[in-house]
Amino acid sequence: MSRSQLSSTPKKRRTRETAILSLLAVLIVAMFIISMNTGLIRLSPTEVIHTLLGEGSQQQKLILFDFRLPRIVISLLVGAGFAVAGCILQSLSRNALAEPSTLGINAGAGFAVLIFISFVPATTAAPIFMLPLMALAGAGLTATLIYVLAFRREDGLSPTRLILIGIAVGAGIYAFQLILSLRLDPENYQFVATWLAGKIWGGDWRFVMALLPWILILVPFAFYKARVLNVLNLGDEIPAGLGLPVERERVLLMAAAVALAGSCVAVSGGIGFVGLIAPHLARRIVGPRHQILLPACALVGALLLLTADTIARWILQPSEIPTGIVVAIIGAPYFLYLLARSKA
Amino acid sequence: MVTSTHSQSRTHPEGEKQLKSRPAAAVVILIAGLGAILFGLALSVSVGAADIRLASVWEAVFRFNPELPQHQVIRELRIPRALAGALVGACFAVAGAIMQGMTRNPLADSGLLGLNAGASVGLALAFAFAPSMSFIYIMLYCFIGAAAASLLVFGIGSLSHSGLTPLRLTLAGAAVSALLLAISQGVAILFHLSQDIAFWMAGGIGGTSWTQLRIMFPWVAAALIGSLMISRSITLLSLGRDVAAGLGQRTRLVQTAGILIVVVLAGAAVSAVGPIAFIGLIIPHVTRFLVGVDYRWIIPCSAVLGSVLIIFADIAARMINAPYETPLGALIAVIGVPFFIYLASKRKGGLT
């Protein structure tokens, strides 16, 4: 490799990375406008822009600001949150198939929320801020349980064992969810079933406000730890040799991922696969450096979930299907494709 | 006996002592198991919201008096329920045993590999499009769903470069389950069937009727007899495909027959009582531990032990939180999850 190549590579790479991130941002804006248009009452792009600038009619303002916009914002936040959480978990466990839902963390968060809903009506104001906390507690307990069960003194945290135990714990929690949900009255049940299937609640800025702090703190925190993730991704010995407190960093990052997944589950129910697919796509586009991989993940995840949510609202108008179902129907085949292609 | 001399490295990496076949133990299990089934059936009929003396059970069966409401309860509710438990316990357990033997995969189970979820999609579609459909069509829909799921899971296996390791098979099963579960949830929510289906999804044998039993019995019986017929070939397959082919087995034929049998067993059981997982995981392991590696013994003993487990689990499900019933699927999961975790953490690296 010549000297000129060496010096020009980082610069070229930076240009390329900037271009990719900008392209993703442009795609999100485009999807944003399409999503604003989608729904029972159609608004043309110009009407959307006019309304956003404050010149629309009363009805247009109501539809955009009170119904569509909060839901779109939540899709973006949840997509980014799950994607970053998935990326952290994949790097920590060195397992390309790890994500909050395969590891049972979503199930744990969902179960805690379900317990809460069974005893406190979901319509009052207090629960909205309580729900993310409940979900966090559920996700945290589940993650601790899985970590404890998968950790062995001889060989540490085996990626294989981690994922198998995650699947088992998820299956167990699912059984308990069924028991609990059978005791609800039919109306509450329909709500819970739809929510567990992964429906973006939307319709309410309070949910945005409940979720936003978590995303605003934890996603930048992950970006800040990008270098640590790069090193941890190499295995246990190398980071320890470099003087990194491996166990502390791992627990810290794991906690961040679990908290992200938990707070996202609280407002979006059981949406799986975003945390799996977004990191894969992002890695394919920008490579394994976490400094660029994590932002790319966040953007891909946001784009993915906004697209899925738009499809969910559009495909069967006037009724709609939960977003989680759309994501699973797109995501599971992709997962199987990855599984078939990957070498053991 | 061929099986006793070969090592079964995948399934029993560390248990040299488990490599034998123990026909004597198997015979004891079969006899004691049948006794336990009969006792369990009698107990199951007499335990419930209204306690019934065993003498009345005897009378209701052999000196039936249609005037007595107690006899009606016994005949129309309790007996079909107990028989359904025995039947589906055998179905799930034998399906699991065949899957574990054929794939040489200790974590195979119709619930974990997505077959139950496939049958659930079939059932959701049947409920959605023809609510008053006869049970035979519901069961056929479940067969189709289970067949689709097994094609997906095993298709992924044959597409991948390095074959189906237990980890990859389990992951494929989890993904296929998630996909099929999403589809059936979607159908249920769209057609407002959620809670109807949820009751059935939780797994319970409370509502089984004579009609259902009559319809599913010939299918299940045929599949169980078929499983005994291919049991010797399953033993050879469990030693590895190369070994089996070397000994003159037509492995493709056996595998096709095995998958068909598994689809019928899982589909019929799910159509009657819902997607109960983990029975097919636990029972064959326990059976192998007791009777050794010969599937000519494993399969019948699994059937018997599966029946015993479900009959007594169902009795427990009625007693734990009486007068409410605890969903059977959840109860089994309480045993199954720790068992799965034990299996998964017992071996180091053996699963990749």
PDB file of C-alpha atoms in Angstrom, chain B residues 182-328:
ATOM      1  CA  ALA B 182     -47.508 -12.913  13.898  1.00  0.00           C
ATOM      2  CA  ILE B 183     -49.687 -14.179  11.077  1.00  0.00           C
ATOM      3  CA  SER B 184     -52.154 -15.888  13.406  1.00  0.00           C
ATOM      4  CA  GLN B 185     -52.222 -12.830  15.706  1.00  0.00           C
ATOM      5  CA  GLY B 186     -52.934 -10.670  12.679  1.00  0.00           C
ATOM      6  CA  VAL B 187     -55.776 -12.924  11.563  1.00  0.00           C
ATOM      7  CA  ALA B 188     -57.155 -13.083  15.110  1.00  0.00           C
ATOM      8  CA  ILE B 189     -57.091  -9.306  15.596  1.00  0.00           C
ATOM      9  CA  LEU B 190     -58.589  -8.568  12.189  1.00  0.00           C
ATOM     10  CA  PHE B 191     -61.458 -10.975  12.666  1.00  0.00           C
ATOM     11  CA  HIS B 192     -61.938 -10.180  16.363  1.00  0.00           C
ATOM     12  CA  LEU B 193     -61.270 -13.744  17.367  1.00  0.00           C
ATOM     13  CA  SER B 194     -58.531 -12.834  19.804  1.00  0.00           C
ATOM     14  CA  GLN B 195     -59.839 -14.163  23.053  1.00  0.00           C
ATOM     15  CA  ASP B 196     -61.499 -17.259  21.562  1.00  0.00           C
ATOM     16  CA  ILE B 197     -58.198 -18.238  20.064  1.00  0.00           C
ATOM     17  CA  ALA B 198     -56.237 -17.197  23.144  1.00  0.00           C
ATOM     18  CA  PHE B 199     -58.134 -19.637  25.325  1.00  0.00           C
ATOM     19  CA  TRP B 200     -57.227 -22.348  22.940  1.00  0.00           C
ATOM     20  CA  MET B 201     -53.654 -21.077  22.514  1.00  0.00           C
ATOM     21  CA  ALA B 202     -53.071 -21.351  26.247  1.00  0.00           C
ATOM     22  CA  GLY B 203     -53.487 -25.083  25.844  1.00  0.00           C
ATOM     23  CA  GLY B 204     -56.235 -26.822  27.688  1.00  0.00           C
ATOM     24  CA  ILE B 205     -58.117 -30.024  27.217  1.00  0.00           C
ATOM     25  CA  GLY B 206     -61.260 -28.940  29.058  1.00  0.00           C
ATOM     26  CA  GLY B 207     -63.464 -28.570  26.021  1.00  0.00           C
ATOM     27  CA  THR B 208     -62.655 -31.733  24.141  1.00  0.00           C
ATOM     28  CA  SER B 209     -65.738 -33.600  22.909  1.00  0.00           C
ATOM     29  CA  TRP B 210     -66.417 -37.139  21.805  1.00  0.00           C
ATOM     30  CA  THR B 211     -66.783 -35.895  18.230  1.00  0.00           C
ATOM     31  CA  GLN B 212     -63.291 -34.438  18.262  1.00  0.00           C
ATOM     32  CA  LEU B 213     -61.884 -37.611  19.751  1.00  0.00           C
ATOM     33  CA  ARG B 214     -63.628 -39.788  17.187  1.00  0.00           C
ATOM     34  CA  ILE B 215     -62.333 -37.658  14.331  1.00  0.00           C
ATOM     35  CA  MET B 216     -58.746 -37.444  15.478  1.00  0.00           C
ATOM     36  CA  PHE B 217     -58.380 -40.990  16.764  1.00  0.00           C
ATOM     37  CA  PRO B 218     -57.901 -42.811  13.418  1.00  0.00           C
ATOM     38  CA  TRP B 219     -55.285 -40.276  12.307  1.00  0.00           C
ATOM     39  CA  VAL B 220     -53.390 -40.430  15.549  1.00  0.00           C
ATOM     40  CA  ALA B 221     -53.585 -44.209  15.696  1.00  0.00           C
ATOM     41  CA  ALA B 222     -52.288 -44.522  12.139  1.00  0.00           C
ATOM     42  CA  ALA B 223     -49.448 -42.094  12.858  1.00  0.00           C
ATOM     43  CA  LEU B 224     -48.471 -43.876  16.071  1.00  0.00           C
ATOM     44  CA  ILE B 225     -48.432 -47.260  14.301  1.00  0.00           C
ATOM     45  CA  GLY B 226     -46.389 -45.677  11.516  1.00  0.00           C
ATOM     46  CA  SER B 227     -43.927 -44.343  14.059  1.00  0.00           C
ATOM     47  CA  LEU B 228     -43.438 -47.852  15.450  1.00  0.00           C
ATOM     48  CA  MET B 229     -42.906 -49.138  11.916  1.00  0.00           C
ATOM     49  CA  ILE B 230     -40.101 -46.691  11.200  1.00  0.00           C
ATOM     50  CA  SER B 231     -38.641 -46.845  14.716  1.00  0.00           C
ATOM     51  CA  ARG B 232     -35.762 -49.094  13.712  1.00  0.00           C
ATOM     52  CA  SER B 233     -34.802 -46.755  10.876  1.00  0.00           C
ATOM     53  CA  ILE B 234     -34.976 -43.803  13.283  1.00  0.00           C
ATOM     54  CA  THR B 235     -32.454 -45.556  15.501  1.00  0.00           C
ATOM     55  CA  LEU B 236     -30.110 -45.876  12.534  1.00  0.00           C
ATOM     56  CA  LEU B 237     -30.685 -42.249  11.493  1.00  0.00           C
ATOM     57  CA  SER B 238     -29.903 -41.167  15.037  1.00  0.00           C
ATOM     58  CA  LEU B 239     -26.433 -42.643  14.511  1.00  0.00           C
ATOM     59  CA  GLY B 240     -25.911 -40.345  11.544  1.00  0.00           C
ATOM     60  CA  ARG B 241     -27.107 -40.329   7.972  1.00  0.00           C
ATOM     61  CA  ASP B 242     -23.898 -41.860   6.664  1.00  0.00           C
ATOM     62  CA  VAL B 243     -24.125 -44.769   9.045  1.00  0.00           C
ATOM     63  CA  ALA B 244     -27.781 -45.282   8.172  1.00  0.00           C
ATOM     64  CA  ALA B 245     -27.115 -45.127   4.424  1.00  0.00           C
ATOM     65  CA  GLY B 246     -24.145 -47.452   4.823  1.00  0.00           C
ATOM     66  CA  LEU B 247     -26.403 -49.990   6.479  1.00  0.00           C
ATOM     67  CA  GLY B 248     -28.730 -49.886   3.495  1.00  0.00           C
ATOM     68  CA  GLN B 249     -31.331 -47.476   4.835  1.00  0.00           C
ATOM     69  CA  ARG B 250     -33.244 -45.389   2.331  1.00  0.00           C
ATOM     70  CA  THR B 251     -32.750 -42.284   4.412  1.00  0.00           C
ATOM     71  CA  ARG B 252     -34.830 -39.927   2.230  1.00  0.00           C
ATOM     72  CA  LEU B 253     -37.820 -42.228   2.411  1.00  0.00           C
ATOM     73  CA  VAL B 254     -37.527 -42.612   6.181  1.00  0.00           C
ATOM     74  CA  GLN B 255     -37.140 -38.873   6.673  1.00  0.00           C
ATOM     75  CA  THR B 256     -40.176 -38.123   4.524  1.00  0.00           C
ATOM     76  CA  ALA B 257     -42.243 -40.668   6.418  1.00  0.00           C
ATOM     77  CA  GLY B 258     -40.956 -39.273   9.709  1.00  0.00           C
ATOM     78  CA  ILE B 259     -41.879 -35.698   8.819  1.00  0.00           C
ATOM     79  CA  LEU B 260     -45.351 -36.762   7.663  1.00  0.00           C
ATOM     80  CA  ILE B 261     -45.933 -38.626  10.924  1.00  0.00           C
ATOM     81  CA  VAL B 262     -44.713 -35.675  12.982  1.00  0.00           C
ATOM     82  CA  VAL B 263     -46.981 -33.299  11.045  1.00  0.00           C
ATOM     83  CA  VAL B 264     -50.037 -35.486  11.657  1.00  0.00           C
ATOM     84  CA  LEU B 265     -49.239 -35.992  15.344  1.00  0.00           C
ATOM     85  CA  ALA B 266     -48.512 -32.339  16.080  1.00  0.00           C
ATOM     86  CA  GLY B 267     -51.342 -31.058  13.867  1.00  0.00           C
ATOM     87  CA  ALA B 268     -53.954 -33.352  15.419  1.00  0.00           C
ATOM     88  CA  ALA B 269     -52.828 -32.626  18.970  1.00  0.00           C
ATOM     89  CA  VAL B 270     -52.725 -28.855  18.433  1.00  0.00           C
ATOM     90  CA  SER B 271     -56.127 -28.845  16.748  1.00  0.00           C
ATOM     91  CA  ALA B 272     -57.623 -30.525  19.803  1.00  0.00           C
ATOM     92  CA  VAL B 273     -55.869 -28.896  22.749  1.00  0.00           C
ATOM     93  CA  GLY B 274     -53.728 -26.006  21.523  1.00  0.00           C
ATOM     94  CA  PRO B 275     -49.999 -25.529  21.060  1.00  0.00           C
ATOM     95  CA  ILE B 276     -48.537 -27.145  24.169  1.00  0.00           C
ATOM     96  CA  ALA B 277     -44.746 -27.014  23.958  1.00  0.00           C
ATOM     97  CA  PHE B 278     -41.957 -28.780  25.845  1.00  0.00           C
ATOM     98  CA  ILE B 279     -43.652 -32.209  26.215  1.00  0.00           C
ATOM     99  CA  GLY B 280     -41.889 -33.360  23.083  1.00  0.00           C
ATOM    100  CA  LEU B 281     -38.667 -32.002  24.539  1.00  0.00           C
ATOM    101  CA  ILE B 282     -38.860 -33.468  28.030  1.00  0.00           C
ATOM    102  CA  ILE B 283     -40.370 -36.912  27.539  1.00  0.00           C
ATOM    103  CA  PRO B 284     -37.943 -38.339  24.951  1.00  0.00           C
ATOM    104  CA  HIS B 285     -35.001 -37.222  27.095  1.00  0.00           C
ATOM    105  CA  VAL B 286     -36.403 -38.879  30.186  1.00  0.00           C
ATOM    106  CA  THR B 287     -37.225 -41.964  28.146  1.00  0.00           C
ATOM    107  CA  ARG B 288     -33.765 -42.188  26.606  1.00  0.00           C
ATOM    108  CA  PHE B 289     -32.270 -41.840  30.041  1.00  0.00           C
ATOM    109  CA  LEU B 290     -34.386 -44.768  31.237  1.00  0.00           C
ATOM    110  CA  VAL B 291     -34.446 -47.176  28.302  1.00  0.00           C
ATOM    111  CA  GLY B 292     -31.337 -46.360  26.293  1.00  0.00           C
ATOM    112  CA  VAL B 293     -30.854 -45.486  22.649  1.00  0.00           C
ATOM    113  CA  ASP B 294     -33.069 -47.901  20.709  1.00  0.00           C
ATOM    114  CA  TYR B 295     -36.036 -46.081  19.206  1.00  0.00           C
ATOM    115  CA  ARG B 296     -38.028 -49.323  19.022  1.00  0.00           C
ATOM    116  CA  TRP B 297     -38.299 -48.882  22.787  1.00  0.00           C
ATOM    117  CA  ILE B 298     -38.032 -45.098  22.996  1.00  0.00           C
ATOM    118  CA  ILE B 299     -41.095 -44.474  20.845  1.00  0.00           C
ATOM    119  CA  PRO B 300     -43.642 -46.668  22.661  1.00  0.00           C
ATOM    120  CA  CYS B 301     -42.260 -45.680  26.067  1.00  0.00           C
ATOM    121  CA  SER B 302     -42.389 -41.980  25.101  1.00  0.00           C
ATOM    122  CA  ALA B 303     -46.022 -42.419  24.107  1.00  0.00           C
ATOM    123  CA  VAL B 304     -46.879 -43.959  27.456  1.00  0.00           C
ATOM    124  CA  LEU B 305     -44.897 -41.468  29.541  1.00  0.00           C
ATOM    125  CA  GLY B 306     -46.299 -38.539  27.513  1.00  0.00           C
ATOM    126  CA  SER B 307     -49.821 -39.741  28.297  1.00  0.00           C
ATOM    127  CA  VAL B 308     -49.005 -40.090  31.983  1.00  0.00           C
ATOM    128  CA  LEU B 309     -47.488 -36.580  32.117  1.00  0.00           C
ATOM    129  CA  ILE B 310     -50.478 -34.883  30.498  1.00  0.00           C
ATOM    130  CA  ILE B 311     -53.106 -36.780  32.459  1.00  0.00           C
ATOM    131  CA  PHE B 312     -51.528 -35.858  35.779  1.00  0.00           C
ATOM    132  CA  ALA B 313     -50.615 -32.325  34.674  1.00  0.00           C
ATOM    133  CA  ASP B 314     -54.252 -31.809  33.736  1.00  0.00           C
ATOM    134  CA  ILE B 315     -55.388 -33.046  37.140  1.00  0.00           C
ATOM    135  CA  ALA B 316     -52.916 -30.626  38.733  1.00  0.00           C
ATOM    136  CA  ALA B 317     -54.144 -27.812  36.477  1.00  0.00           C
ATOM    137  CA  ARG B 318     -57.630 -28.304  37.890  1.00  0.00           C
ATOM    138  CA  MET B 319     -56.539 -28.517  41.513  1.00  0.00           C
ATOM    139  CA  ILE B 320     -53.865 -25.788  41.804  1.00  0.00           C
ATOM    140  CA  ASN B 321     -56.195 -22.821  41.688  1.00  0.00           C
ATOM    141  CA  ALA B 322     -59.638 -24.395  41.971  1.00  0.00           C
ATOM    142  CA  PRO B 323     -62.281 -23.600  40.903  1.00  0.00           C
ATOM    143  CA  TYR B 324     -60.299 -21.865  38.111  1.00  0.00           C
ATOM    144  CA  GLU B 325     -58.316 -23.954  35.698  1.00  0.00           C
ATOM    145  CA  THR B 326     -54.657 -23.184  35.163  1.00  0.00           C
ATOM    146  CA  PRO B 327     -53.831 -23.342  31.438  1.00  0.00           C
ATOM    147  CA  LEU B 328     -52.109 -26.631  30.772  1.00  0.00           C
TER     148      LEU B 328
END
